[in-house]
Amino acid sequence: MNNIIDFIAKKKEREERQRAQDLERYVATQCKFHQPENIDALVDGKVIEVKDHTLFLGFLSILKDEQIEPLHIFQDVFSLEPSRFEIAYNMKWWSVVQLAFTFLTILKENEPHTYADFLGLS
């Protein structure tokens, strides 16, 4: 019986890892500023988990220390290729993508006009 449970758990883990890789590939190729509707759909669907606000605020603090404008990095995460982004900022592209979706979710809830302007939806 333990082998069956282990098999099912391993299968579930593999499927979750594949979904995460598929989502990462989708964001890298289909979520650019010339495709704002794709970014908006992910924000609306809450497909990418909104990170803890404490983590997000910590990230903003790091950006301030590094003298990086938050809007610029969140624009670049959707403009640059992942490898170019990582070279430019010395940060993991996917981690910043997740924080960018936290930013966009907060922005959409609190300042919908600014959100629309940021994505070019207005």
C-alpha positions as a printed Julia matrix, in Angstrom:
122×3 Matrix{Float64}:
  0.0    0.0     0.0
  2.85   2.42    0.76
  4.22   1.97   -2.78
  0.9    3.05   -4.29
  0.77   6.19   -2.17
  4.37   7.03   -3.05
  3.62   6.44   -6.74
  0.57   8.7    -6.64
  2.46  11.42   -4.76
  5.35  11.26   -7.23
  2.96  11.43  -10.16
  1.17  14.42   -8.65
  4.5   16.17   -7.98
  5.62  15.55  -11.58
  2.32  16.93  -12.93
  2.59  20.05  -10.75
  6.18  20.6   -11.88
  5.07  20.25  -15.52
  2.22  22.77  -15.01
  4.67  25.22  -13.45
  7.09  24.83  -16.37
  4.24  25.27  -18.86
  3.09  28.43  -17.07
  6.64  29.81  -17.0
  7.03  29.11  -20.74
  3.63  30.73  -21.44
  4.55  33.9   -19.53
  7.95  34.07  -21.26
  6.44  33.83  -24.73
  2.88  35.15  -24.49
  2.92  37.83  -21.78
  4.61  40.8   -23.38
  3.39  44.38  -23.49
  2.13  43.92  -27.04
 -0.14  41.18  -25.59
 -1.53  42.92  -22.47
 -4.74  40.88  -22.57
 -2.72  37.74  -21.75
 -1.17  39.4   -18.7
 -4.57  40.74  -17.64
 -6.15  37.28  -17.96
 -3.52  35.81  -15.64
 -4.09  38.62  -13.13
 -7.88  38.15  -13.26
 -7.65  34.37  -13.05
 -5.15  34.58  -10.19
 -3.24  31.86  -12.05
  0.04  33.01  -10.54
 -0.1   32.97   -6.78
 -0.03  36.39   -5.17
  2.99  36.47   -2.91
  2.84  37.43    0.73
  2.74  41.21    1.07
  5.66  41.09    3.52
  7.79  39.37    0.87
  6.67  41.93   -1.7
  7.54  44.84    0.6
 10.92  43.24    1.3
 11.54  43.06   -2.46
 10.66  46.75   -2.81
 13.15  47.5    -0.04
 15.87  45.61   -1.92
 15.04  47.56   -5.08
 15.35  50.81   -3.14
 18.74  49.75   -1.76
 19.89  48.84   -5.28
 18.44  52.11   -6.63
 16.16  50.26   -9.06
 12.84  51.89   -9.88
 10.08  49.29   -9.25
  8.08  50.3   -12.32
 11.14  49.81  -14.52
 11.87  46.3   -13.29
  8.21  45.3   -13.58
  8.15  46.65  -17.14
 11.41  44.91  -18.02
 10.23  41.58  -16.68
  7.58  41.61  -19.43
  9.79  43.26  -22.06
 13.13  41.48  -21.91
 13.85  37.86  -22.65
 14.32  35.92  -19.39
 18.07  35.44  -19.87
 18.61  39.12  -20.75
 16.56  40.16  -17.73
 18.66  37.96  -15.42
 21.89  39.39  -16.81
 20.63  42.98  -16.54
 19.33  42.7   -12.99
 21.21  39.73  -11.57
 17.86  38.37  -10.36
 15.88  35.26  -11.23
 13.4   36.21  -13.92
 10.65  33.88  -12.7
 10.86  35.16   -9.11
 10.43  38.73  -10.31
  7.56  37.64  -12.59
  5.73  36.29   -9.55
  6.33  39.54   -7.66
  5.22  41.51  -10.72
  1.9   39.67  -10.65
  1.57  40.55   -6.97
  2.21  44.18   -7.93
 -0.33  44.02  -10.77
 -2.98  42.39   -8.58
 -2.58  45.08   -5.91
 -2.57  47.8    -8.57
 -5.69  46.48  -10.31
 -7.6   46.29   -7.02
 -6.56  49.73   -5.76
 -5.82  51.83   -8.84
 -7.53  50.33  -11.89
 -6.73  53.32  -14.12
 -3.01  53.13  -13.3
 -3.16  49.37  -13.9
 -4.75  49.91  -17.32
 -2.14  52.56  -18.16
  0.72  50.29  -17.05
 -0.44  47.47  -19.34
 -1.54  49.81  -22.12
 -5.16  48.71  -21.9
 -6.61  52.21  -21.82
